């Protein structure tokens, strides 16, 4: 089994980390290969950046089509997911979607923790688009930028603990999802302190994608995910 | 008042028609200017094409930013709407959104008529994204391609009447929305035959956009629609 | 274009103010005419008063039917809106509905600010009736009566700022709607202090009603808004 | 226990029949008294007529306030229910609401059968207002007017059977609710033919109202149903 | 009329209290008989205990089938309700369901007060299963165990007042429902202090069950509540 | 990795088939072990049978607790799932839940095909309980009993094709889920004829359960799924 993990931003170091994270939970006969957006943004923090990222994702998938059994879109907003499913035959999963899927098997309601307040509406949009609003307790921002979260892990851990605790105690979450790759490093620490499962999207997506391949299922081509109609594209 | 109407596909003839349609309902001191996607697709019929169209829309809006008081995204899926609101300060409206807004003031429930079956899920997505699911009776496909609808208006009228009648009688619609530009030509005929309001997106968006300008309101910059964060974009 | 603005309460001074407010955003060829409830309540603060107001609205509209191209019901609960649409052929819009419509084009979620706590459930009802619950962040009361809000604008501004700030920071609103006419005077001040769009219903309704007339659309008569059946009415 | 049943239309024969129907299921120490709308409409078939009926209901209830332990609003749209709860301290129930309550204890989903197609949207509104949309399979019209339903019971029975069967087989209803008083006469016949419970609103409301009195509960006065504020009413 | 009240836990003292509470609001020709779970748990505080209780409920109902006109399942999670409706022909009501029904006739939104935090998700499940989510303001835990609530009524009253006040002031509840039998003793005190209706499930269920019998309605056998299929059961 | 698959009915031949089906998609270092309900029903077709099955499931899981890394509840209604999650620390997944999860990654909307009409409401309940209602197009019954479906595969295939085609064409499904174990044999044939993914629950659950183990996540013990409180159980 061969899984292509596409990083929608242009930071290859992040791609490498995510591939390693996916490979860690893959079964022994499954290889994870990374692809990084050739053009676009260094890090995705807005609707606009998601659009650029979505474009880069679909371009990368088309270029490598035929070389993988399933694909992972490795950015929490799942940019380009519907278009990717349309263009490809093999299964495609997003890390936000995969996080929600893992979360609902571990508790009745989940919360998502993200960086800036501006990231909350797009995450609420993706929750609603995927149909998980009824299982979501809240989306909470730590107020840290990706850079801050990435460079000072003590600060990140503290902020995640604080907002995670509120998600559990005030909003009624049983499970937390990390809505930003820069938070992954402190995942275990937060899990231990708060004593709830803290879901990370990349491994969740890896086992989901690999599982779909093992079962032999491919994207439905009967309605919304039919291959695009022939037209002139420039 | 100056309104920029952006056509997300590359067909300039369609831009001209839509600008004329908007200008027809504009007030005397309001000028409508068109912009056509520089790159992308001739006509938009899939999630993938919407993504290309969204990219083209935002590029066009950024290039002309500062020259208009409000913008219209003139494709029924409202491609790039959230990103456009983020990038600009002035109001931006989509023709799907504007159609639903007009429709809910004219009846309790509306149906959308579109071309191919594959177009139904993306339209259901945009209805849900904008929050109008509770007012929508159904989305129905005529089975005609854009080309067929455009080239044979008798055929288009007949198909729209057939599906429109079912929307009214079976699904309980009071109002119909045209989910494809190629259907606009037969709008009046269908309206007369079925004796219900048949909403066309471009005029609906024109009066909505002009109205927001008259009221002096601009897009909120407090959360989801803040200007994109500074980052490296290539 | 001629718009009839009906004030559901009996206070003619309020009608005059609202007509002026509507006229300010009307286009040059559009005239706004006011009508005040002949009987009913001085100010509407309850389900019961809304019922009296609804009755007065429909009576006024019937009396003047034929003299206007569209009508505005100028009370935030939209009293009598469904009945008015049934009785008339021309478009009728309510100021609550028009506020929500403007708000959803300016941000992802809106909050409504009103006077007394008792006003919250009726406003939640009208939000749900119109189908905007998915876009509403909260309805918050300032605790001021209409009289207090009207007579002490400093007090009103302060209360609106306080609750508006909570709506933004705690509830996640991008846009605020004023749920009481007495608050209109301080709208601009609150908008500047909080740096979010603050929507006022009367201008929102004016541009919506005028826009429907420009587009040539009239209320659907096919199902729920058919003219009332012939019967004995006493 | 004394229950006041208010008929929102002006047809006293209908009041008498409904009082008899309520008395039949009342316990031995409970008396049902009727009140007929002094002014308004002979039969209620539209949003406009419901508004007139709502006005008549609240007037009747205020006139007799103090003489009853609970009230029933005996028209399927529950006209004036919120205003009545606000004006009175004792419990008030509507026959639509009471029908839905009975129905959800007898099956997983119910359908409502009504007369004309135009009656469907207002009934859908009242279902949504009361919060029962998730338990409702459909609202179906027989196409008969109240007069036709009333004067030809064989015709009414046949139409109800036809639509009731579709509600069960196509829409998945377990229970039927009669959405029109004129259908009551054939209730038992339809129940036997279709072998499902067929709920009639008046007895359902009688046992609900009497039950609330027995339990000693009265309408909450803490928020939305507080007594109306003092104001000038003319 | 003969009502069987089944206590899903094995504590007979609680059965006796609940039968007395039901009998108090029954009409003079109605007798309430109790049945206690022969096996299972002393008190029900978890999904697992609800499952044991559900099993016990259905066993008890089957043993006594034919001796009663309607049944009440007297535990707030309504354990075994769907199975009981399937097995029996006569009406069965649960005390959670009956509480919600009473609550929605007394105010626009209700809150449920329960013991431990762990009890909140199962109560939210039963609210959603019955379809009352749109009318529910919140479910709040006092933090007391059943034992603590039962043994120290001053402590219970204080905790209920505190959480009840928050339900009213923060969550917007008009009506409170007691989600635990041990709280019943202090119901009146809390009702007086908070000046809102406080609904107790057993009397609510008694009048609901008796009312269904008076109206002559029985559980629908057409779809989900058909008698179980013949099979081998061991 | 060791997965325990629990069959909630007493038919061991079915357990063996399901274990084989799970093992087929397991990775090489994962062993699937079966457990059959010691008591209960031969096949589960009703709410009552689900209750018996749920009881048997939790008993089996408790007996073998400590010998497996995750568990699968192998009956489409997911009987006992919440109780099992409460009792155990390791992940537990149901085959209905796992089917919906696979389905939503393969298309926008899924339909479930089941045997008898009576099975539709319980499946709708489990869809709603898990929060997938927004992604479900329909639940359709073939009208065949489990026995008929099992003994005549040509008949079963034909019935599934007929209802599956309607689900796709009328209800708008992209993906089908098999809601009955007896249908599994004809899965591939139906998939080929209808050209859409046809999801089978057991393999879907196997890869989901194994994936959760690989990621190291366990059920949240912070709220609803805490271990049951100490009490007397008999």
PDB file of N, CA and C in Angstrom, chain A residues 10 38-43 45-49 51-52 54-55 58 62 80 82-83 86-87 116-118 120-121 125 129 223-229 231-234, chain B residues 10 38-43 45-49 51-52 54-55 58 62 80 82-83 86-87 116-118 120-121 125 128-129 223-229 231-234:
ATOM      1  N   UNK A  10       4.089  25.390   1.589  1.00  0.00           N
ATOM      2  CA  UNK A  10       5.353  25.201   0.859  1.00  0.00           C
ATOM      3  C   UNK A  10       6.534  24.844   1.764  1.00  0.00           C
ATOM      4  N   UNK A  38       4.148  23.126  -4.558  1.00  0.00           N
ATOM      5  CA  UNK A  38       5.219  23.757  -5.326  1.00  0.00           C
ATOM      6  C   UNK A  38       5.124  25.284  -5.220  1.00  0.00           C
ATOM      7  N   UNK A  39       3.900  25.777  -5.175  1.00  0.00           N
ATOM      8  CA  UNK A  39       3.680  27.212  -5.029  1.00  0.00           C
ATOM      9  C   UNK A  39       2.588  27.420  -3.994  1.00  0.00           C
ATOM     10  N   UNK A  40       2.483  28.636  -3.477  1.00  0.00           N
ATOM     11  CA  UNK A  40       1.418  28.925  -2.524  1.00  0.00           C
ATOM     12  C   UNK A  40       1.964  29.638  -1.306  1.00  0.00           C
ATOM     13  N   UNK A  41       1.588  29.199  -0.107  1.00  0.00           N
ATOM     14  CA  UNK A  41       1.943  29.916   1.125  1.00  0.00           C
ATOM     15  C   UNK A  41       2.801  29.067   2.043  1.00  0.00           C
ATOM     16  N   UNK A  42       3.606  29.736   2.825  1.00  0.00           N
ATOM     17  CA  UNK A  42       4.446  29.044   3.814  1.00  0.00           C
ATOM     18  C   UNK A  42       3.621  28.413   4.929  1.00  0.00           C
ATOM     19  N   UNK A  43       2.599  29.139   5.362  1.00  0.00           N
ATOM     20  CA  UNK A  43       1.690  28.526   6.341  1.00  0.00           C
ATOM     21  C   UNK A  43       0.295  29.076   6.098  1.00  0.00           C
ATOM     22  N   UNK A  45      -3.366  30.284   7.092  1.00  0.00           N
ATOM     23  CA  UNK A  45      -4.031  30.901   8.238  1.00  0.00           C
ATOM     24  C   UNK A  45      -5.294  31.659   7.860  1.00  0.00           C
ATOM     25  N   UNK A  46      -5.805  31.490   6.664  1.00  0.00           N
ATOM     26  CA  UNK A  46      -6.935  32.311   6.242  1.00  0.00           C
ATOM     27  C   UNK A  46      -7.697  31.597   5.131  1.00  0.00           C
ATOM     28  N   UNK A  47      -8.902  32.062   4.830  1.00  0.00           N
ATOM     29  CA  UNK A  47      -9.669  31.533   3.704  1.00  0.00           C
ATOM     30  C   UNK A  47      -8.863  31.677   2.411  1.00  0.00           C
ATOM     31  N   UNK A  48      -8.194  32.821   2.275  1.00  0.00           N
ATOM     32  CA  UNK A  48      -7.427  33.082   1.066  1.00  0.00           C
ATOM     33  C   UNK A  48      -6.283  32.080   0.925  1.00  0.00           C
ATOM     34  N   UNK A  49      -5.553  31.867   2.024  1.00  0.00           N
ATOM     35  CA  UNK A  49      -4.445  30.924   1.979  1.00  0.00           C
ATOM     36  C   UNK A  49      -4.939  29.499   1.727  1.00  0.00           C
ATOM     37  N   UNK A  51      -7.387  28.730  -0.107  1.00  0.00           N
ATOM     38  CA  UNK A  51      -7.683  28.667  -1.528  1.00  0.00           C
ATOM     39  C   UNK A  51      -6.402  28.407  -2.321  1.00  0.00           C
ATOM     40  N   UNK A  52      -5.345  29.135  -1.966  1.00  0.00           N
ATOM     41  CA  UNK A  52      -4.056  28.892  -2.626  1.00  0.00           C
ATOM     42  C   UNK A  52      -3.591  27.458  -2.346  1.00  0.00           C
ATOM     43  N   UNK A  54      -5.434  24.854  -1.629  1.00  0.00           N
ATOM     44  CA  UNK A  54      -6.300  23.905  -2.325  1.00  0.00           C
ATOM     45  C   UNK A  54      -5.840  23.728  -3.769  1.00  0.00           C
ATOM     46  N   UNK A  55      -5.506  24.834  -4.373  1.00  0.00           N
ATOM     47  CA  UNK A  55      -5.025  24.815  -5.747  1.00  0.00           C
ATOM     48  C   UNK A  55      -3.743  23.985  -5.844  1.00  0.00           C
ATOM     49  N   UNK A  58      -4.400  20.096  -5.451  1.00  0.00           N
ATOM     50  CA  UNK A  58      -4.964  19.393  -6.591  1.00  0.00           C
ATOM     51  C   UNK A  58      -3.923  19.269  -7.709  1.00  0.00           C
ATOM     52  N   UNK A  62      -2.697  15.652  -9.174  1.00  0.00           N
ATOM     53  CA  UNK A  62      -2.811  15.331 -10.596  1.00  0.00           C
ATOM     54  C   UNK A  62      -1.461  14.903 -11.173  1.00  0.00           C
ATOM     55  N   UNK A  80      -9.193  21.747  -0.733  1.00  0.00           N
ATOM     56  CA  UNK A  80      -9.202  21.032  -1.998  1.00  0.00           C
ATOM     57  C   UNK A  80      -9.739  19.617  -1.914  1.00  0.00           C
ATOM     58  N   UNK A  82     -12.843  18.208  -1.813  1.00  0.00           N
ATOM     59  CA  UNK A  82     -13.896  17.820  -2.764  1.00  0.00           C
ATOM     60  C   UNK A  82     -13.355  17.765  -4.187  1.00  0.00           C
ATOM     61  N   UNK A  83     -12.538  18.744  -4.560  1.00  0.00           N
ATOM     62  CA  UNK A  83     -11.965  18.745  -5.910  1.00  0.00           C
ATOM     63  C   UNK A  83     -11.048  17.540  -6.108  1.00  0.00           C
ATOM     64  N   UNK A  86     -12.915  14.425  -6.778  1.00  0.00           N
ATOM     65  CA  UNK A  86     -13.492  14.486  -8.108  1.00  0.00           C
ATOM     66  C   UNK A  86     -12.456  14.086  -9.155  1.00  0.00           C
ATOM     67  N   UNK A  87     -11.242  14.572  -8.986  1.00  0.00           N
ATOM     68  CA  UNK A  87     -10.188  14.387  -9.978  1.00  0.00           C
ATOM     69  C   UNK A  87      -9.618  12.965  -9.939  1.00  0.00           C
ATOM     70  N   UNK A 116      -5.110  31.203  16.191  1.00  0.00           N
ATOM     71  CA  UNK A 116      -5.716  32.520  16.308  1.00  0.00           C
ATOM     72  C   UNK A 116      -7.236  32.454  16.214  1.00  0.00           C
ATOM     73  N   UNK A 117      -7.865  33.443  16.801  1.00  0.00           N
ATOM     74  CA  UNK A 117      -9.307  33.597  16.771  1.00  0.00           C
ATOM     75  C   UNK A 117      -9.857  33.573  15.341  1.00  0.00           C
ATOM     76  N   UNK A 118      -9.139  34.120  14.396  1.00  0.00           N
ATOM     77  CA  UNK A 118      -9.590  34.163  13.015  1.00  0.00           C
ATOM     78  C   UNK A 118      -9.729  32.769  12.412  1.00  0.00           C
ATOM     79  N   UNK A 120     -11.150  30.284  13.844  1.00  0.00           N
ATOM     80  CA  UNK A 120     -12.336  29.584  14.350  1.00  0.00           C
ATOM     81  C   UNK A 120     -13.436  29.450  13.284  1.00  0.00           C
ATOM     82  N   UNK A 121     -13.846  30.540  12.614  1.00  0.00           N
ATOM     83  CA  UNK A 121     -14.917  30.381  11.610  1.00  0.00           C
ATOM     84  C   UNK A 121     -14.591  29.373  10.497  1.00  0.00           C
ATOM     85  N   UNK A 125     -16.706  26.052   9.709  1.00  0.00           N
ATOM     86  CA  UNK A 125     -17.216  25.753   8.363  1.00  0.00           C
ATOM     87  C   UNK A 125     -16.909  24.318   7.969  1.00  0.00           C
ATOM     88  N   UNK A 129     -19.446  21.435   7.054  1.00  0.00           N
ATOM     89  CA  UNK A 129     -19.391  20.847   5.717  1.00  0.00           C
ATOM     90  C   UNK A 129     -19.322  19.318   5.793  1.00  0.00           C
ATOM     91  N   UNK A 223     -22.198  10.891  -8.792  1.00  0.00           N
ATOM     92  CA  UNK A 223     -22.839  12.209  -8.743  1.00  0.00           C
ATOM     93  C   UNK A 223     -21.793  13.318  -8.542  1.00  0.00           C
ATOM     94  N   UNK A 224     -21.676  13.815  -7.334  1.00  0.00           N
ATOM     95  CA  UNK A 224     -20.848  14.994  -7.092  1.00  0.00           C
ATOM     96  C   UNK A 224     -19.375  14.807  -7.365  1.00  0.00           C
ATOM     97  N   UNK A 225     -18.865  13.572  -7.248  1.00  0.00           N
ATOM     98  CA  UNK A 225     -17.435  13.357  -7.423  1.00  0.00           C
ATOM     99  C   UNK A 225     -17.084  12.731  -8.769  1.00  0.00           C
ATOM    100  N   UNK A 226     -17.998  12.786  -9.740  1.00  0.00           N
ATOM    101  CA  UNK A 226     -17.661  12.419 -11.119  1.00  0.00           C
ATOM    102  C   UNK A 226     -16.414  13.175 -11.576  1.00  0.00           C
ATOM    103  N   UNK A 227     -15.657  12.589 -12.502  1.00  0.00           N
ATOM    104  CA  UNK A 227     -14.526  13.329 -13.077  1.00  0.00           C
ATOM    105  C   UNK A 227     -15.046  14.626 -13.708  1.00  0.00           C
ATOM    106  N   UNK A 228     -14.266  15.709 -13.612  1.00  0.00           N
ATOM    107  CA  UNK A 228     -14.710  16.987 -14.198  1.00  0.00           C
ATOM    108  C   UNK A 228     -15.105  16.826 -15.674  1.00  0.00           C
ATOM    109  N   UNK A 229     -16.086  17.600 -16.089  1.00  0.00           N
ATOM    110  CA  UNK A 229     -16.534  17.575 -17.488  1.00  0.00           C
ATOM    111  C   UNK A 229     -15.407  18.081 -18.398  1.00  0.00           C
ATOM    112  N   UNK A 231     -13.739  20.489 -20.821  1.00  0.00           N
ATOM    113  CA  UNK A 231     -13.926  21.911 -21.115  1.00  0.00           C
ATOM    114  C   UNK A 231     -12.543  22.486 -21.432  1.00  0.00           C
ATOM    115  N   UNK A 232     -12.475  23.744 -21.787  1.00  0.00           N
ATOM    116  CA  UNK A 232     -11.167  24.362 -22.025  1.00  0.00           C
ATOM    117  C   UNK A 232     -10.645  24.952 -20.722  1.00  0.00           C
ATOM    118  N   UNK A 233      -9.483  24.465 -20.281  1.00  0.00           N
ATOM    119  CA  UNK A 233      -8.861  25.000 -19.052  1.00  0.00           C
ATOM    120  C   UNK A 233      -7.509  25.639 -19.409  1.00  0.00           C
ATOM    121  N   UNK A 234      -7.300  26.844 -18.967  1.00  0.00           N
ATOM    122  CA  UNK A 234      -6.062  27.557 -19.314  1.00  0.00           C
ATOM    123  C   UNK A 234      -5.290  27.968 -18.066  1.00  0.00           C
TER     124      UNK A 234
ATOM    125  N   UNK B  10     -13.857  31.983 -18.162  1.00  0.00           N
ATOM    126  CA  UNK B  10     -13.057  32.783 -19.094  1.00  0.00           C
ATOM    127  C   UNK B  10     -13.842  33.258 -20.320  1.00  0.00           C
ATOM    128  N   UNK B  38      -8.920  35.732 -16.050  1.00  0.00           N
ATOM    129  CA  UNK B  38      -7.831  35.746 -17.027  1.00  0.00           C
ATOM    130  C   UNK B  38      -7.432  34.318 -17.398  1.00  0.00           C
ATOM    131  N   UNK B  39      -7.472  33.451 -16.406  1.00  0.00           N
ATOM    132  CA  UNK B  39      -7.145  32.045 -16.637  1.00  0.00           C
ATOM    133  C   UNK B  39      -8.203  31.200 -15.942  1.00  0.00           C
ATOM    134  N   UNK B  40      -8.277  29.919 -16.329  1.00  0.00           N
ATOM    135  CA  UNK B  40      -9.230  29.038 -15.656  1.00  0.00           C
ATOM    136  C   UNK B  40     -10.033  28.238 -16.660  1.00  0.00           C
ATOM    137  N   UNK B  41     -11.346  28.182 -16.488  1.00  0.00           N
ATOM    138  CA  UNK B  41     -12.198  27.332 -17.311  1.00  0.00           C
ATOM    139  C   UNK B  41     -13.226  28.121 -18.099  1.00  0.00           C
ATOM    140  N   UNK B  42     -13.589  27.598 -19.222  1.00  0.00           N
ATOM    141  CA  UNK B  42     -14.625  28.213 -20.056  1.00  0.00           C
ATOM    142  C   UNK B  42     -15.998  28.188 -19.400  1.00  0.00           C
ATOM    143  N   UNK B  43     -16.319  27.060 -18.756  1.00  0.00           N
ATOM    144  CA  UNK B  43     -17.561  27.025 -17.977  1.00  0.00           C
ATOM    145  C   UNK B  43     -17.343  26.114 -16.774  1.00  0.00           C
ATOM    146  N   UNK B  45     -18.384  23.519 -13.946  1.00  0.00           N
ATOM    147  CA  UNK B  45     -19.346  22.425 -13.776  1.00  0.00           C
ATOM    148  C   UNK B  45     -18.935  21.411 -12.726  1.00  0.00           C
ATOM    149  N   UNK B  46     -17.934  21.728 -11.906  1.00  0.00           N
ATOM    150  CA  UNK B  46     -17.433  20.725 -10.964  1.00  0.00           C
ATOM    151  C   UNK B  46     -16.753  21.421  -9.793  1.00  0.00           C
ATOM    152  N   UNK B  47     -16.495  20.651  -8.731  1.00  0.00           N
ATOM    153  CA  UNK B  47     -15.739  21.185  -7.599  1.00  0.00           C
ATOM    154  C   UNK B  47     -14.368  21.684  -8.081  1.00  0.00           C
ATOM    155  N   UNK B  48     -13.768  20.921  -8.964  1.00  0.00           N
ATOM    156  CA  UNK B  48     -12.443  21.284  -9.457  1.00  0.00           C
ATOM    157  C   UNK B  48     -12.486  22.609 -10.217  1.00  0.00           C
ATOM    158  N   UNK B  49     -13.465  22.751 -11.090  1.00  0.00           N
ATOM    159  CA  UNK B  49     -13.594  23.991 -11.850  1.00  0.00           C
ATOM    160  C   UNK B  49     -13.924  25.169 -10.941  1.00  0.00           C
ATOM    161  N   UNK B  51     -12.829  25.520  -7.998  1.00  0.00           N
ATOM    162  CA  UNK B  51     -11.569  25.874  -7.355  1.00  0.00           C
ATOM    163  C   UNK B  51     -10.732  26.758  -8.276  1.00  0.00           C
ATOM    164  N   UNK B  52     -10.666  26.377  -9.557  1.00  0.00           N
ATOM    165  CA  UNK B  52      -9.955  27.211 -10.532  1.00  0.00           C
ATOM    166  C   UNK B  52     -10.633  28.573 -10.634  1.00  0.00           C
ATOM    167  N   UNK B  54     -12.458  30.090  -8.367  1.00  0.00           N
ATOM    168  CA  UNK B  54     -12.259  30.845  -7.130  1.00  0.00           C
ATOM    169  C   UNK B  54     -10.915  31.559  -7.164  1.00  0.00           C
ATOM    170  N   UNK B  55      -9.922  30.840  -7.617  1.00  0.00           N
ATOM    171  CA  UNK B  55      -8.579  31.404  -7.729  1.00  0.00           C
ATOM    172  C   UNK B  55      -8.589  32.617  -8.669  1.00  0.00           C
ATOM    173  N   UNK B  58     -10.396  35.783  -7.063  1.00  0.00           N
ATOM    174  CA  UNK B  58      -9.653  36.539  -6.064  1.00  0.00           C
ATOM    175  C   UNK B  58      -8.520  37.310  -6.724  1.00  0.00           C
ATOM    176  N   UNK B  62      -8.196  41.377  -6.483  1.00  0.00           N
ATOM    177  CA  UNK B  62      -7.003  42.025  -5.932  1.00  0.00           C
ATOM    178  C   UNK B  62      -6.410  43.031  -6.913  1.00  0.00           C
ATOM    179  N   UNK B  80     -14.895  31.363  -4.244  1.00  0.00           N
ATOM    180  CA  UNK B  80     -13.968  32.351  -3.715  1.00  0.00           C
ATOM    181  C   UNK B  80     -14.607  33.409  -2.842  1.00  0.00           C
ATOM    182  N   UNK B  82     -15.632  33.598   0.398  1.00  0.00           N
ATOM    183  CA  UNK B  82     -15.047  33.853   1.721  1.00  0.00           C
ATOM    184  C   UNK B  82     -13.666  34.481   1.587  1.00  0.00           C
ATOM    185  N   UNK B  83     -12.859  33.971   0.651  1.00  0.00           N
ATOM    186  CA  UNK B  83     -11.522  34.539   0.455  1.00  0.00           C
ATOM    187  C   UNK B  83     -11.614  35.987  -0.016  1.00  0.00           C
ATOM    188  N   UNK B  86     -12.330  38.325   2.736  1.00  0.00           N
ATOM    189  CA  UNK B  86     -11.154  38.449   3.584  1.00  0.00           C
ATOM    190  C   UNK B  86     -10.172  39.451   3.000  1.00  0.00           C
ATOM    191  N   UNK B  87      -9.994  39.388   1.693  1.00  0.00           N
ATOM    192  CA  UNK B  87      -8.979  40.188   1.015  1.00  0.00           C
ATOM    193  C   UNK B  87      -9.428  41.644   0.874  1.00  0.00           C
ATOM    194  N   UNK B 116     -26.789  19.585 -14.847  1.00  0.00           N
ATOM    195  CA  UNK B 116     -26.538  18.149 -14.680  1.00  0.00           C
ATOM    196  C   UNK B 116     -26.703  17.719 -13.226  1.00  0.00           C
ATOM    197  N   UNK B 117     -26.993  16.457 -13.048  1.00  0.00           N
ATOM    198  CA  UNK B 117     -27.124  15.831 -11.744  1.00  0.00           C
ATOM    199  C   UNK B 117     -25.889  16.060 -10.878  1.00  0.00           C
ATOM    200  N   UNK B 118     -24.729  16.077 -11.477  1.00  0.00           N
ATOM    201  CA  UNK B 118     -23.499  16.252 -10.712  1.00  0.00           C
ATOM    202  C   UNK B 118     -23.427  17.623 -10.046  1.00  0.00           C
ATOM    203  N   UNK B 120     -25.825  18.990  -8.409  1.00  0.00           N
ATOM    204  CA  UNK B 120     -26.701  19.070  -7.229  1.00  0.00           C
ATOM    205  C   UNK B 120     -25.915  19.109  -5.919  1.00  0.00           C
ATOM    206  N   UNK B 121     -24.977  18.171  -5.671  1.00  0.00           N
ATOM    207  CA  UNK B 121     -24.264  18.236  -4.385  1.00  0.00           C
ATOM    208  C   UNK B 121     -23.516  19.551  -4.135  1.00  0.00           C
ATOM    209  N   UNK B 125     -24.228  22.038  -1.042  1.00  0.00           N
ATOM    210  CA  UNK B 125     -23.153  22.510  -0.152  1.00  0.00           C
ATOM    211  C   UNK B 125     -23.226  24.015   0.052  1.00  0.00           C
ATOM    212  N   UNK B 128     -26.088  25.016   2.270  1.00  0.00           N
ATOM    213  CA  UNK B 128     -25.799  24.727   3.676  1.00  0.00           C
ATOM    214  C   UNK B 128     -24.745  25.688   4.224  1.00  0.00           C
ATOM    215  N   UNK B 129     -23.735  25.983   3.426  1.00  0.00           N
ATOM    216  CA  UNK B 129     -22.679  26.902   3.881  1.00  0.00           C
ATOM    217  C   UNK B 129     -23.264  28.280   4.220  1.00  0.00           C
ATOM    218  N   UNK B 223     -13.035  38.883  12.835  1.00  0.00           N
ATOM    219  CA  UNK B 223     -12.710  37.466  13.066  1.00  0.00           C
ATOM    220  C   UNK B 223     -12.358  36.768  11.744  1.00  0.00           C
ATOM    221  N   UNK B 224     -13.301  36.045  11.191  1.00  0.00           N
ATOM    222  CA  UNK B 224     -13.003  35.191  10.041  1.00  0.00           C
ATOM    223  C   UNK B 224     -12.583  35.942   8.787  1.00  0.00           C
ATOM    224  N   UNK B 225     -13.038  37.178   8.638  1.00  0.00           N
ATOM    225  CA  UNK B 225     -12.754  37.919   7.404  1.00  0.00           C
ATOM    226  C   UNK B 225     -11.657  38.967   7.587  1.00  0.00           C
ATOM    227  N   UNK B 226     -10.871  38.886   8.672  1.00  0.00           N
ATOM    228  CA  UNK B 226      -9.665  39.708   8.791  1.00  0.00           C
ATOM    229  C   UNK B 226      -8.816  39.583   7.542  1.00  0.00           C
ATOM    230  N   UNK B 227      -8.031  40.626   7.226  1.00  0.00           N
ATOM    231  CA  UNK B 227      -7.078  40.501   6.122  1.00  0.00           C
ATOM    232  C   UNK B 227      -6.131  39.338   6.395  1.00  0.00           C
ATOM    233  N   UNK B 228      -5.724  38.614   5.348  1.00  0.00           N
ATOM    234  CA  UNK B 228      -4.816  37.479   5.541  1.00  0.00           C
ATOM    235  C   UNK B 228      -3.569  37.888   6.316  1.00  0.00           C
ATOM    236  N   UNK B 229      -3.054  36.980   7.127  1.00  0.00           N
ATOM    237  CA  UNK B 229      -1.831  37.226   7.890  1.00  0.00           C
ATOM    238  C   UNK B 229      -0.661  37.405   6.923  1.00  0.00           C
ATOM    239  N   UNK B 231       2.660  36.468   5.315  1.00  0.00           N
ATOM    240  CA  UNK B 231       3.388  35.208   5.166  1.00  0.00           C
ATOM    241  C   UNK B 231       4.085  35.268   3.814  1.00  0.00           C
ATOM    242  N   UNK B 232       4.864  34.240   3.476  1.00  0.00           N
ATOM    243  CA  UNK B 232       5.489  34.206   2.153  1.00  0.00           C
ATOM    244  C   UNK B 232       4.548  33.504   1.181  1.00  0.00           C
ATOM    245  N   UNK B 233       4.139  34.210   0.135  1.00  0.00           N
ATOM    246  CA  UNK B 233       3.277  33.619  -0.898  1.00  0.00           C
ATOM    247  C   UNK B 233       4.020  33.603  -2.228  1.00  0.00           C
ATOM    248  N   UNK B 234       4.021  32.467  -2.897  1.00  0.00           N
ATOM    249  CA  UNK B 234       4.791  32.361  -4.153  1.00  0.00           C
ATOM    250  C   UNK B 234       3.869  31.937  -5.290  1.00  0.00           C
TER     251      UNK B 234
END
